[in-house]
mmCIF file with all atom_site columns, C-alpha atoms in Angstrom:
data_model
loop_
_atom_site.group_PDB
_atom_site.id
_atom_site.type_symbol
_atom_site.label_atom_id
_atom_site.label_alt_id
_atom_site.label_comp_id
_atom_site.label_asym_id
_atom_site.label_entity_id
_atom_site.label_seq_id
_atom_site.pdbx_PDB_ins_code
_atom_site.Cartn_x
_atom_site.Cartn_y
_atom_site.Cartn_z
_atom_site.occupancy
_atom_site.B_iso_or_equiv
_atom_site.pdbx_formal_charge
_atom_site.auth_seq_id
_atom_site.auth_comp_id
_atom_site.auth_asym_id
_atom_site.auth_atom_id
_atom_site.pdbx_PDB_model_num
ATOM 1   C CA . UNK O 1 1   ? 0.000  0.000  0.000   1.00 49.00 ? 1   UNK O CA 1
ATOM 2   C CA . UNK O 1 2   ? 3.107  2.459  0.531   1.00 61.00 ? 2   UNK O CA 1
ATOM 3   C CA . UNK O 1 3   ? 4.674  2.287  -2.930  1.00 63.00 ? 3   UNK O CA 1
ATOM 4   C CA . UNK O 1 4   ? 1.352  3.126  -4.080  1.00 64.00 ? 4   UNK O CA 1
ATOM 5   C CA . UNK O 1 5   ? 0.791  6.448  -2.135  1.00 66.00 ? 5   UNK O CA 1
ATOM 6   C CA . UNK O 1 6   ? 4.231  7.657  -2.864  1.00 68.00 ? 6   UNK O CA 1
ATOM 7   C CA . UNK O 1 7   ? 2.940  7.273  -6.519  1.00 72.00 ? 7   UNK O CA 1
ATOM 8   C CA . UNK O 1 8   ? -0.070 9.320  -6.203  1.00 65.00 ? 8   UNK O CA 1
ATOM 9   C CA . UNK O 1 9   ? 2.452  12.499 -4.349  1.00 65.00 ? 9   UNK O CA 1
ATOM 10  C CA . UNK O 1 10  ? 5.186  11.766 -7.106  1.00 67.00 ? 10  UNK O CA 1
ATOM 11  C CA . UNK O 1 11  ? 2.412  12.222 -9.125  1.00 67.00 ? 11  UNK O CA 1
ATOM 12  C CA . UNK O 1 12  ? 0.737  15.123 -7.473  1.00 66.00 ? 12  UNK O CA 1
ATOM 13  C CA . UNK O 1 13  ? 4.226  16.660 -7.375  1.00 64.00 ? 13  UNK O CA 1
ATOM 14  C CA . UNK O 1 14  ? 4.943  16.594 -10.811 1.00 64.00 ? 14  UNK O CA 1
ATOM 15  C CA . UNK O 1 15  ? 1.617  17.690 -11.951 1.00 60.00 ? 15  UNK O CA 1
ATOM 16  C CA . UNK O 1 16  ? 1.930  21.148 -10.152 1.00 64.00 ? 16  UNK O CA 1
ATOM 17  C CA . UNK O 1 17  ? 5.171  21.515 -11.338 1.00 61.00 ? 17  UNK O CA 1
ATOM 18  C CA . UNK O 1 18  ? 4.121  21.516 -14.818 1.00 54.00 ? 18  UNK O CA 1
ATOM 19  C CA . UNK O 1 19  ? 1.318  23.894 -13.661 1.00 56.00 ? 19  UNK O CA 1
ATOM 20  C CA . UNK O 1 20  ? 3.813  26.095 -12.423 1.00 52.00 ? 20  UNK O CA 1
ATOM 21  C CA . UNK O 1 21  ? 5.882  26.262 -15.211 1.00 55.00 ? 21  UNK O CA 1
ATOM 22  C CA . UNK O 1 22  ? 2.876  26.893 -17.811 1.00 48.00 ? 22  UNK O CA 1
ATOM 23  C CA . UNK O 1 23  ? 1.851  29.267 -15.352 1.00 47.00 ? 23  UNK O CA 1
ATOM 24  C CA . UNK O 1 24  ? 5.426  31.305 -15.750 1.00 48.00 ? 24  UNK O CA 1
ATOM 25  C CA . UNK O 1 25  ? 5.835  31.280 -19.236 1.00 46.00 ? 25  UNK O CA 1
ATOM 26  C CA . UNK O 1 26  ? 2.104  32.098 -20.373 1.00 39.00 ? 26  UNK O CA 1
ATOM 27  C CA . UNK O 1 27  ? 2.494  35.312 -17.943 1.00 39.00 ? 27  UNK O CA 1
ATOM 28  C CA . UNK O 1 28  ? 4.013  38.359 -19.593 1.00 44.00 ? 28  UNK O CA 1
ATOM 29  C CA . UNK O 1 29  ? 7.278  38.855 -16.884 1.00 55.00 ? 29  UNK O CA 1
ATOM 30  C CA . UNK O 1 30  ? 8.722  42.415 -17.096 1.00 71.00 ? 30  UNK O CA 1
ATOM 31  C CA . UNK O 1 31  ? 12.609 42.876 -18.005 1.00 91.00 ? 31  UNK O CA 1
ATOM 32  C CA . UNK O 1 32  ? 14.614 45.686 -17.966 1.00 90.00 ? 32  UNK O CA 1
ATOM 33  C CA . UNK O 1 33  ? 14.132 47.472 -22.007 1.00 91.00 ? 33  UNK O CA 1
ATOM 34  C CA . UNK O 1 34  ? 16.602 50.191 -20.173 1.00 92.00 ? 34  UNK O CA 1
ATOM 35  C CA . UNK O 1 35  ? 18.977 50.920 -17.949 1.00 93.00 ? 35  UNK O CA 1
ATOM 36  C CA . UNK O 1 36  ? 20.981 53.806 -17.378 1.00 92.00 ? 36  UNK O CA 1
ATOM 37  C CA . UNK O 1 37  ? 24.651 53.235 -15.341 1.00 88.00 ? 37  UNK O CA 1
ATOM 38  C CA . UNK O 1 38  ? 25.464 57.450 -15.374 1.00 89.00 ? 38  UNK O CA 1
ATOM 39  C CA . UNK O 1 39  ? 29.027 56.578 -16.642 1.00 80.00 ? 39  UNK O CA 1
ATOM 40  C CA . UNK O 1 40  ? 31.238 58.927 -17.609 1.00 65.00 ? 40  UNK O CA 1
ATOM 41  C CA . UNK O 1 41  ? 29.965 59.271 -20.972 1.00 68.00 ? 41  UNK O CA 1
ATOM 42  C CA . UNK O 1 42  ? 26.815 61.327 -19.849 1.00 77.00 ? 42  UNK O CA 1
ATOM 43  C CA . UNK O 1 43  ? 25.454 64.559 -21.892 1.00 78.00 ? 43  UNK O CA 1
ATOM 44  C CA . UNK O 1 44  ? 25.467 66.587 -19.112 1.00 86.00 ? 44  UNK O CA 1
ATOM 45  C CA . UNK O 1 45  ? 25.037 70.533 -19.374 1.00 82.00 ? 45  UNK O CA 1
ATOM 46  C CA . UNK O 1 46  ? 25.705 72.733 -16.495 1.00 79.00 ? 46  UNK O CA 1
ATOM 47  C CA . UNK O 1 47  ? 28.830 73.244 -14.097 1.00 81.00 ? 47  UNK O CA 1
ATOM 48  C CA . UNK O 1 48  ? 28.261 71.599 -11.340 1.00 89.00 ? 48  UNK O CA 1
ATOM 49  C CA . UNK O 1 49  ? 26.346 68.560 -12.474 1.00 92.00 ? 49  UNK O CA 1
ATOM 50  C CA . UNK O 1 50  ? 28.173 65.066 -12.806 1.00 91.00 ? 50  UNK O CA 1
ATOM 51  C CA . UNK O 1 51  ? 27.907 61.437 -13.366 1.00 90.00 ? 51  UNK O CA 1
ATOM 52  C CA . UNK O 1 52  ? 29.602 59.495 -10.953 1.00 84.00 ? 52  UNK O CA 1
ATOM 53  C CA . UNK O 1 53  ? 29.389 56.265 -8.633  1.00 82.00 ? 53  UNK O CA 1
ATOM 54  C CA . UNK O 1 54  ? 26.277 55.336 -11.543 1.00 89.00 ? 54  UNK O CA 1
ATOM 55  C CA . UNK O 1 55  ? 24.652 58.846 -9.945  1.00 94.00 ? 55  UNK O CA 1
ATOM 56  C CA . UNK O 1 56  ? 23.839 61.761 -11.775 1.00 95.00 ? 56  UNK O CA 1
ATOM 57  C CA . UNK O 1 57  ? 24.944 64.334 -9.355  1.00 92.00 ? 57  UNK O CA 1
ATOM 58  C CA . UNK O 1 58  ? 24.832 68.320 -8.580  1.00 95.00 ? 58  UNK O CA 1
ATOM 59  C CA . UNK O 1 59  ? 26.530 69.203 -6.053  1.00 92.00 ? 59  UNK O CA 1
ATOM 60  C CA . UNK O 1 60  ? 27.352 73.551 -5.541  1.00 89.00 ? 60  UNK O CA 1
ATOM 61  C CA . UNK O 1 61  ? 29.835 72.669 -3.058  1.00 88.00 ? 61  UNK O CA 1
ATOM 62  C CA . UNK O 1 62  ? 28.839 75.532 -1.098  1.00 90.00 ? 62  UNK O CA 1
ATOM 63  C CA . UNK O 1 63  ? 25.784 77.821 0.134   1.00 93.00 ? 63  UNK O CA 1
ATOM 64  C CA . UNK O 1 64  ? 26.717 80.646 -1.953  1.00 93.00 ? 64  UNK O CA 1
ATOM 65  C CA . UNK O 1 65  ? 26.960 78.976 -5.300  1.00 93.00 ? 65  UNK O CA 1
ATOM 66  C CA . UNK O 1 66  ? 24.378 78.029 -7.107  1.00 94.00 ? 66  UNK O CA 1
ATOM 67  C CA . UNK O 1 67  ? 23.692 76.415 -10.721 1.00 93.00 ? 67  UNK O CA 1
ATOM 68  C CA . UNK O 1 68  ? 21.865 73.976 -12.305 1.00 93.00 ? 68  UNK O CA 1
ATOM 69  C CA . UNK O 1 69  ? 22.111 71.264 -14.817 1.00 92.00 ? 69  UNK O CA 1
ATOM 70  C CA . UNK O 1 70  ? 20.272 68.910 -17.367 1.00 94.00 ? 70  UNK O CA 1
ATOM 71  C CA . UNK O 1 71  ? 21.313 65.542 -18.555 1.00 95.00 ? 71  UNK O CA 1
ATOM 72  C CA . UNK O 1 72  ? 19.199 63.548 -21.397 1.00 93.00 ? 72  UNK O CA 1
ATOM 73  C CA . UNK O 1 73  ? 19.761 60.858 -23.360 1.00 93.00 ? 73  UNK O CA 1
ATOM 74  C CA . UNK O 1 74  ? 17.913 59.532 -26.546 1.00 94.00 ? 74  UNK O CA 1
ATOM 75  C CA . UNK O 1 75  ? 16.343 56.409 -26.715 1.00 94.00 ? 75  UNK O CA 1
ATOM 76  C CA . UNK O 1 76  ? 13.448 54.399 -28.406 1.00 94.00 ? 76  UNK O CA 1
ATOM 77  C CA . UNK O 1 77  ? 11.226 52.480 -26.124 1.00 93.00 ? 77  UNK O CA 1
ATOM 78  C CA . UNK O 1 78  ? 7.698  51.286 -25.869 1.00 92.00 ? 78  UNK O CA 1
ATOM 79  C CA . UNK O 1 79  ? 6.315  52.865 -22.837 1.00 92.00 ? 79  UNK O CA 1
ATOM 80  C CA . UNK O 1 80  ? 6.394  50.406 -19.916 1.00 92.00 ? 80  UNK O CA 1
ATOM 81  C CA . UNK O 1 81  ? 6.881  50.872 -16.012 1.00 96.00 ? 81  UNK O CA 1
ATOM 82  C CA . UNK O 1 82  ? 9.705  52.905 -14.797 1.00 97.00 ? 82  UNK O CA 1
ATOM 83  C CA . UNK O 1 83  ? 11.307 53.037 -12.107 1.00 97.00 ? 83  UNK O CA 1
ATOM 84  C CA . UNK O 1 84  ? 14.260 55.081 -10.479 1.00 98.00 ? 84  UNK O CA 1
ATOM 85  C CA . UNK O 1 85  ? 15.583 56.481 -6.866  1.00 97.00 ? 85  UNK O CA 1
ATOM 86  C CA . UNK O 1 86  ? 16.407 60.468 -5.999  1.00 97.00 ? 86  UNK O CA 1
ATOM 87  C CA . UNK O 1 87  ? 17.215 62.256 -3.068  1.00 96.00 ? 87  UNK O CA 1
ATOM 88  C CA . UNK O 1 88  ? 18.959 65.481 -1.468  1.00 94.00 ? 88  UNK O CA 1
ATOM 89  C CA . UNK O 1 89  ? 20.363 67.015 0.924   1.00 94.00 ? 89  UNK O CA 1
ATOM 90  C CA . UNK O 1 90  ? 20.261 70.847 3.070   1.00 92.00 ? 90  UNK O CA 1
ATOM 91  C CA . UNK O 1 91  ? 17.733 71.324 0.899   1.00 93.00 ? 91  UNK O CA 1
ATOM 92  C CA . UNK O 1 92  ? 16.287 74.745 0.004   1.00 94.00 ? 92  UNK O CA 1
ATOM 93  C CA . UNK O 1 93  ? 14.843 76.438 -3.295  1.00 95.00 ? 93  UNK O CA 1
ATOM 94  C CA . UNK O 1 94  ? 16.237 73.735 -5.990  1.00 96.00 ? 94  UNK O CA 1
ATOM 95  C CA . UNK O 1 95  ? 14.339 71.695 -8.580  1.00 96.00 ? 95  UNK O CA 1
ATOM 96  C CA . UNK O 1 96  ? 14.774 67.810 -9.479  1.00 97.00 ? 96  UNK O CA 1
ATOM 97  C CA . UNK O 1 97  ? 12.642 66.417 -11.600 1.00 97.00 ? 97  UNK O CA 1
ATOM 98  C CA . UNK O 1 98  ? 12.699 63.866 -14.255 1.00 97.00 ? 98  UNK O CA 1
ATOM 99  C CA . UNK O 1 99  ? 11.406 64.051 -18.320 1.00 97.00 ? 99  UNK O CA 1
ATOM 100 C CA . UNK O 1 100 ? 9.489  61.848 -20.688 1.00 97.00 ? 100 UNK O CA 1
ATOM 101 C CA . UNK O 1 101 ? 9.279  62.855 -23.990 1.00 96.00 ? 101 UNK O CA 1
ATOM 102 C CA . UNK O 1 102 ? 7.062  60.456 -26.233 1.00 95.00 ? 102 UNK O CA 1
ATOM 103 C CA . UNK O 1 103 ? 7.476  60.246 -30.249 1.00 94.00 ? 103 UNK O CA 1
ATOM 104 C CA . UNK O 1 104 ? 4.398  62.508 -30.574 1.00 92.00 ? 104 UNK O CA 1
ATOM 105 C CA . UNK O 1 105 ? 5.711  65.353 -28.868 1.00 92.00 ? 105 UNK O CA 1
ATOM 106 C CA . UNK O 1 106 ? 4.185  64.952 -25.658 1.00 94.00 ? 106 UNK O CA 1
ATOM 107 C CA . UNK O 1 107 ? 5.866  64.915 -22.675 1.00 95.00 ? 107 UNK O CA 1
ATOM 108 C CA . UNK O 1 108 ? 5.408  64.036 -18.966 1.00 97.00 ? 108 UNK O CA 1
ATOM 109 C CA . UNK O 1 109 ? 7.704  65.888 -15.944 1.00 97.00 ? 109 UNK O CA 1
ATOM 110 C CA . UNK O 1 110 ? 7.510  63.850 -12.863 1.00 98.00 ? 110 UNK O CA 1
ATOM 111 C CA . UNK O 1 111 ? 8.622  66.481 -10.185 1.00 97.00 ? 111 UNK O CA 1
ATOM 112 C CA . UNK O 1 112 ? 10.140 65.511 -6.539  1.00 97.00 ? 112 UNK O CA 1
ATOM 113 C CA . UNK O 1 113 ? 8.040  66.993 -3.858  1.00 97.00 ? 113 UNK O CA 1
ATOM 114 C CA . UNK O 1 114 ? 9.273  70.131 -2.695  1.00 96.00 ? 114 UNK O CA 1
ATOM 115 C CA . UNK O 1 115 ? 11.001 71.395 -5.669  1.00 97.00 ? 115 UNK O CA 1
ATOM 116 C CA . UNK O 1 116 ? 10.300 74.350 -7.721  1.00 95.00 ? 116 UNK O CA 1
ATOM 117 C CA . UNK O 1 117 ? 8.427  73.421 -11.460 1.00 93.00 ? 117 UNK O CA 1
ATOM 118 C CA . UNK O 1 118 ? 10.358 73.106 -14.375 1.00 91.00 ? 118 UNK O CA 1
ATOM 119 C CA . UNK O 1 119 ? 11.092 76.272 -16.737 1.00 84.00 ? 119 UNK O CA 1
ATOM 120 C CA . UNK O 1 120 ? 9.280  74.242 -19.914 1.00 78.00 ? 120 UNK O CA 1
ATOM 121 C CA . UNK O 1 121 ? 5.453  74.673 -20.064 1.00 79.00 ? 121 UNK O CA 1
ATOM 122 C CA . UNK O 1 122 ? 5.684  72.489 -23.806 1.00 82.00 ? 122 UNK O CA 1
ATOM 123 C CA . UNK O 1 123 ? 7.676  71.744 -26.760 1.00 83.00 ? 123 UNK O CA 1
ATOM 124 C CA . UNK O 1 124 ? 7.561  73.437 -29.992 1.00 85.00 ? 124 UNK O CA 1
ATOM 125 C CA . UNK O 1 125 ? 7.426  71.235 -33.106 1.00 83.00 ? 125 UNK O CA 1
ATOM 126 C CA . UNK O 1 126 ? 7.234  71.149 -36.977 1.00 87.00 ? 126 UNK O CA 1
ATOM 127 C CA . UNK O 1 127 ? 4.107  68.976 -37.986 1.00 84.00 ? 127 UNK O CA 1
ATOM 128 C CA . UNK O 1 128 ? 3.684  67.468 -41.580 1.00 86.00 ? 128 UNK O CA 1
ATOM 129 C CA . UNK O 1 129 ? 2.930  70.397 -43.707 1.00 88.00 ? 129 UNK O CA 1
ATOM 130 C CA . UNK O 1 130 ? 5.701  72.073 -41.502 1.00 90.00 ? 130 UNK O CA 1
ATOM 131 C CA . UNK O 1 131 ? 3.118  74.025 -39.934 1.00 91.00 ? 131 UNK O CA 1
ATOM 132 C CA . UNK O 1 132 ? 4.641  75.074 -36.103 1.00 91.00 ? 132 UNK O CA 1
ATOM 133 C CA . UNK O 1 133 ? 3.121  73.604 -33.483 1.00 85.00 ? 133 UNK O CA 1
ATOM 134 C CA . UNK O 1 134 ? 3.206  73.744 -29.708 1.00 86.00 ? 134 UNK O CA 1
ATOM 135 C CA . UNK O 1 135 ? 2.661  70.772 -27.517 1.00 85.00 ? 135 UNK O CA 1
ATOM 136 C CA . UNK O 1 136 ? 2.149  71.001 -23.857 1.00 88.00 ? 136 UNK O CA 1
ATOM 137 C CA . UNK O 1 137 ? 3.799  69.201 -20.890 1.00 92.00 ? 137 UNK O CA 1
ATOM 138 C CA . UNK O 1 138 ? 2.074  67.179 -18.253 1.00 95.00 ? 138 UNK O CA 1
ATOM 139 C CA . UNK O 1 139 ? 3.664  68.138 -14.672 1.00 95.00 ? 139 UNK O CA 1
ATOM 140 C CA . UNK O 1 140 ? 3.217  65.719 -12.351 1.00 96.00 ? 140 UNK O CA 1
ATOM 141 C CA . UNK O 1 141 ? 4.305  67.289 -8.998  1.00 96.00 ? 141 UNK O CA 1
ATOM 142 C CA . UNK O 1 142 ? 5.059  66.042 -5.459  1.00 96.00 ? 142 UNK O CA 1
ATOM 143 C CA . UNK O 1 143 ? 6.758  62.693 -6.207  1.00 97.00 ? 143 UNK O CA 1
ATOM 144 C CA . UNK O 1 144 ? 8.381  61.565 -2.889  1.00 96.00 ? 144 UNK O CA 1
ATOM 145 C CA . UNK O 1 145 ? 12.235 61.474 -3.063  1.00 95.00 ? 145 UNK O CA 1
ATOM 146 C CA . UNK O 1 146 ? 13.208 58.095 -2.609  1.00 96.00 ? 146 UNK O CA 1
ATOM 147 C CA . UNK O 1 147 ? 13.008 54.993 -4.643  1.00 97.00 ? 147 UNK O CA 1
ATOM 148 C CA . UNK O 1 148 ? 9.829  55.719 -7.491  1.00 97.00 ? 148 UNK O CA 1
ATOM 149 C CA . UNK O 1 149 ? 8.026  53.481 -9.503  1.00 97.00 ? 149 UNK O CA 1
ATOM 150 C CA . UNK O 1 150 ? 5.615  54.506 -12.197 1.00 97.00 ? 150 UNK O CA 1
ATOM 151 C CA . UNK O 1 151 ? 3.680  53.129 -15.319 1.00 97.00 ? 151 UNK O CA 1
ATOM 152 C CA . UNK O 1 152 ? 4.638  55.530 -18.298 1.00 96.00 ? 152 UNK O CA 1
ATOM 153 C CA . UNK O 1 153 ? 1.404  53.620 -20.752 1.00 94.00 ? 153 UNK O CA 1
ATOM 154 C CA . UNK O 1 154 ? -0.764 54.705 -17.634 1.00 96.00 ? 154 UNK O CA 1
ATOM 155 C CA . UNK O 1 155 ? -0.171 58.035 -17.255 1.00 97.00 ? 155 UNK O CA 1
ATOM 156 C CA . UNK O 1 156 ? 0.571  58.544 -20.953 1.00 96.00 ? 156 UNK O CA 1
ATOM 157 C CA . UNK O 1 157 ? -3.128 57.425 -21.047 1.00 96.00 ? 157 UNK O CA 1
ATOM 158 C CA . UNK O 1 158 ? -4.384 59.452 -17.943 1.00 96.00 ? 158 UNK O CA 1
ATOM 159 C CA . UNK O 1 159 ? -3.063 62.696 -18.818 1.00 95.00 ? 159 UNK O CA 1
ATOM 160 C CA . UNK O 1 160 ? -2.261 62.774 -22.075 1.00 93.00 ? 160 UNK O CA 1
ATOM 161 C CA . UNK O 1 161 ? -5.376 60.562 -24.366 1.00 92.00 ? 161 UNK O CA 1
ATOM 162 C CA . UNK O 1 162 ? -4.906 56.864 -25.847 1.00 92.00 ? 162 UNK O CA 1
ATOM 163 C CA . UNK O 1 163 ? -1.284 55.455 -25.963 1.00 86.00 ? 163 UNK O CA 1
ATOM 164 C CA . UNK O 1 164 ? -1.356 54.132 -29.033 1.00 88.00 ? 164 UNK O CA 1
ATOM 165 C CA . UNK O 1 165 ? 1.526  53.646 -31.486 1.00 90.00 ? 165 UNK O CA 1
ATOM 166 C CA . UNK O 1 166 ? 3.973  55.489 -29.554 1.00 93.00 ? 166 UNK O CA 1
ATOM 167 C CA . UNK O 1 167 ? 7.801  55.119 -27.990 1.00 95.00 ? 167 UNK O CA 1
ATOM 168 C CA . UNK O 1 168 ? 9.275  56.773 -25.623 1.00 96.00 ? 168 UNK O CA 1
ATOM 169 C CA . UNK O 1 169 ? 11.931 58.941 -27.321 1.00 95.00 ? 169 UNK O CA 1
ATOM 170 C CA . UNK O 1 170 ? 14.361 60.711 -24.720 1.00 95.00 ? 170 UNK O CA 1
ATOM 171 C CA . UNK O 1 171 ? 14.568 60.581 -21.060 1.00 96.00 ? 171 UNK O CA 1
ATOM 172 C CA . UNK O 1 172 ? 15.888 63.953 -19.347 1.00 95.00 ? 172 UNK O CA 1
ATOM 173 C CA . UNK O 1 173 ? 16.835 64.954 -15.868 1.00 96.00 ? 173 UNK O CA 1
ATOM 174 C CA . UNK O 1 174 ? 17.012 68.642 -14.258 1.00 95.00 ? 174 UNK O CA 1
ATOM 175 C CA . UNK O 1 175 ? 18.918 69.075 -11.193 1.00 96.00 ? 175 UNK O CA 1
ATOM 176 C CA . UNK O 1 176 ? 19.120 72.622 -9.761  1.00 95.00 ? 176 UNK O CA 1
ATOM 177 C CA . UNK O 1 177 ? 20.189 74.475 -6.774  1.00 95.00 ? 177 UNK O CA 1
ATOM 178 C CA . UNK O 1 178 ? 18.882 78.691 -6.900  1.00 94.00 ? 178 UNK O CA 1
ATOM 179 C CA . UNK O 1 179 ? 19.363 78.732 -2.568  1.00 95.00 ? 179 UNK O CA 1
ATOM 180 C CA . UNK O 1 180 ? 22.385 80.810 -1.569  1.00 94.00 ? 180 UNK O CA 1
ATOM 181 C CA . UNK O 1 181 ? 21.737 80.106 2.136   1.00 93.00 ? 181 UNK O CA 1
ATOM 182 C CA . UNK O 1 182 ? 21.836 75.879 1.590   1.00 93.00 ? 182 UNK O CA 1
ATOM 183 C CA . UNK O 1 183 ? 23.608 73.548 -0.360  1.00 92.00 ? 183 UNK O CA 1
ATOM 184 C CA . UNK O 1 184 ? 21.302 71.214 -2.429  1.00 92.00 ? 184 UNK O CA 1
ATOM 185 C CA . UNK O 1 185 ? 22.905 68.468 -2.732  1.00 95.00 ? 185 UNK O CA 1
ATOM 186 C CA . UNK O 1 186 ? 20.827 66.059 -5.398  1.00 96.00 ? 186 UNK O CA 1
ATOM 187 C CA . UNK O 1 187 ? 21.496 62.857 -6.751  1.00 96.00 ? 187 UNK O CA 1
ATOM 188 C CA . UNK O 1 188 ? 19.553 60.560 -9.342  1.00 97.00 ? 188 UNK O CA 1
ATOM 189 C CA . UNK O 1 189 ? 20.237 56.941 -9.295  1.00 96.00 ? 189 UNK O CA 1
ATOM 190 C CA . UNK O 1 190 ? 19.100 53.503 -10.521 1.00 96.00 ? 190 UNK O CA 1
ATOM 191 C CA . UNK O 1 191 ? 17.060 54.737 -13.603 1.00 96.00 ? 191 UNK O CA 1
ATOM 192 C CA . UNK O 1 192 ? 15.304 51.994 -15.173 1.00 96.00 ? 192 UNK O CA 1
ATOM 193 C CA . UNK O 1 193 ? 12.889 51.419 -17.836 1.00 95.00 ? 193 UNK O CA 1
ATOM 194 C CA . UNK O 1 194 ? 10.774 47.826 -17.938 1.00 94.00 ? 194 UNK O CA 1
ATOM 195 C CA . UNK O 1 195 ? 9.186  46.061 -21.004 1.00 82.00 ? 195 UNK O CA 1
ATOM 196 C CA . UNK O 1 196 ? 7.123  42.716 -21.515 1.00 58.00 ? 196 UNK O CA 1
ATOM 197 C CA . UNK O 1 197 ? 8.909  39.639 -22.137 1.00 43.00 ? 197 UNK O CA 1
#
């Protein structure tokens, strides 16, 4: 009667691991599309901003300096979740926020909470009869400063109308310190942009 039961679990066992493993591969898993190290090759404009340590980095060095700078970097991505950490230090009248900027000239800022609003209220573009146009940005403001995690198809769709047929063209980051009394120091790390498997 024993080596029958073991039969029936052996059986049992197998059977839900076969489940399982149908289970994982019919299930879209998420992978990194994009990942950004902030190596020394960054296009970085502005004094005091650097990549370093894979963190993009402005630092004054003192209260009485101040500066600002922006990095970006062009890429071509279907809009998926993203994901990346910030945080600062001492401070005091700066601005940190991060840019999406989709292949049909709309754009989303995500802003960390307690910094000023980006300069940019839109983009100005040629459309097919080169006819200029101007498209606005979404600001989405108050984004804690830690480790963030959003859905770019989700708030493409939310704020901006139907996601359809577009990429994800450039990803940009402004860093800024305008306090003379503190130092701002800000840091972006761990930028990451997911896609289905």
């Amino acid at each position: 009667m024993q080596p029958g039961r073991n039969t029936v679990w052996g059986f049992m066992f197998l059977l839900l691991a076969v489940l399982a493993i149908l289970y994982f591969q019919t299930t879209s898993a998420e992978k990194i599309a994009y990942e950004e190290n902030f190596d020394d090759e960054c296009n970085l404009e502005g004094d005091f901003l650097s990549c370093r340590g894979n963190e993009l980095y402005l630092d004054t060095q003192n209260p009485s300096l101040t500066g600002e700078g922006v990095w970006d970097k062009d890429v071509s991505l279907s809009p998926g979740k993203i994901s990346w950490n910030w945080n600062g230090e001492d401070l005091d009248n700066f601005s940190l926020w991060l840019k999406i900027t989709f292949s049909d000239h709309k754009s989303i800022y995500y802003v960390a909470a307690g910094s000023m609003n980006p300069q940019s209220e839109g983009d100005y573009y040629r459309d097919k009869e080169n006819r200029r146009r101007f498209s606005p940005s979404v600001v989405i403001a108050g984004i804690p400063m830690s480790l963030v995690e959003r859905d770019l198809f989700e708030d493409y769709t939310r704020y901006c109308g139907p996601a359809e047929n577009i990429k994800v063209l450039s990803v940009s980051a402004g860093l800024g310190d305008n306090s003379t009394r503190y130092r701002n120091v800000l840091k972006i790390s761990d930028l990451k942009i997911y896609g289905q498997s």
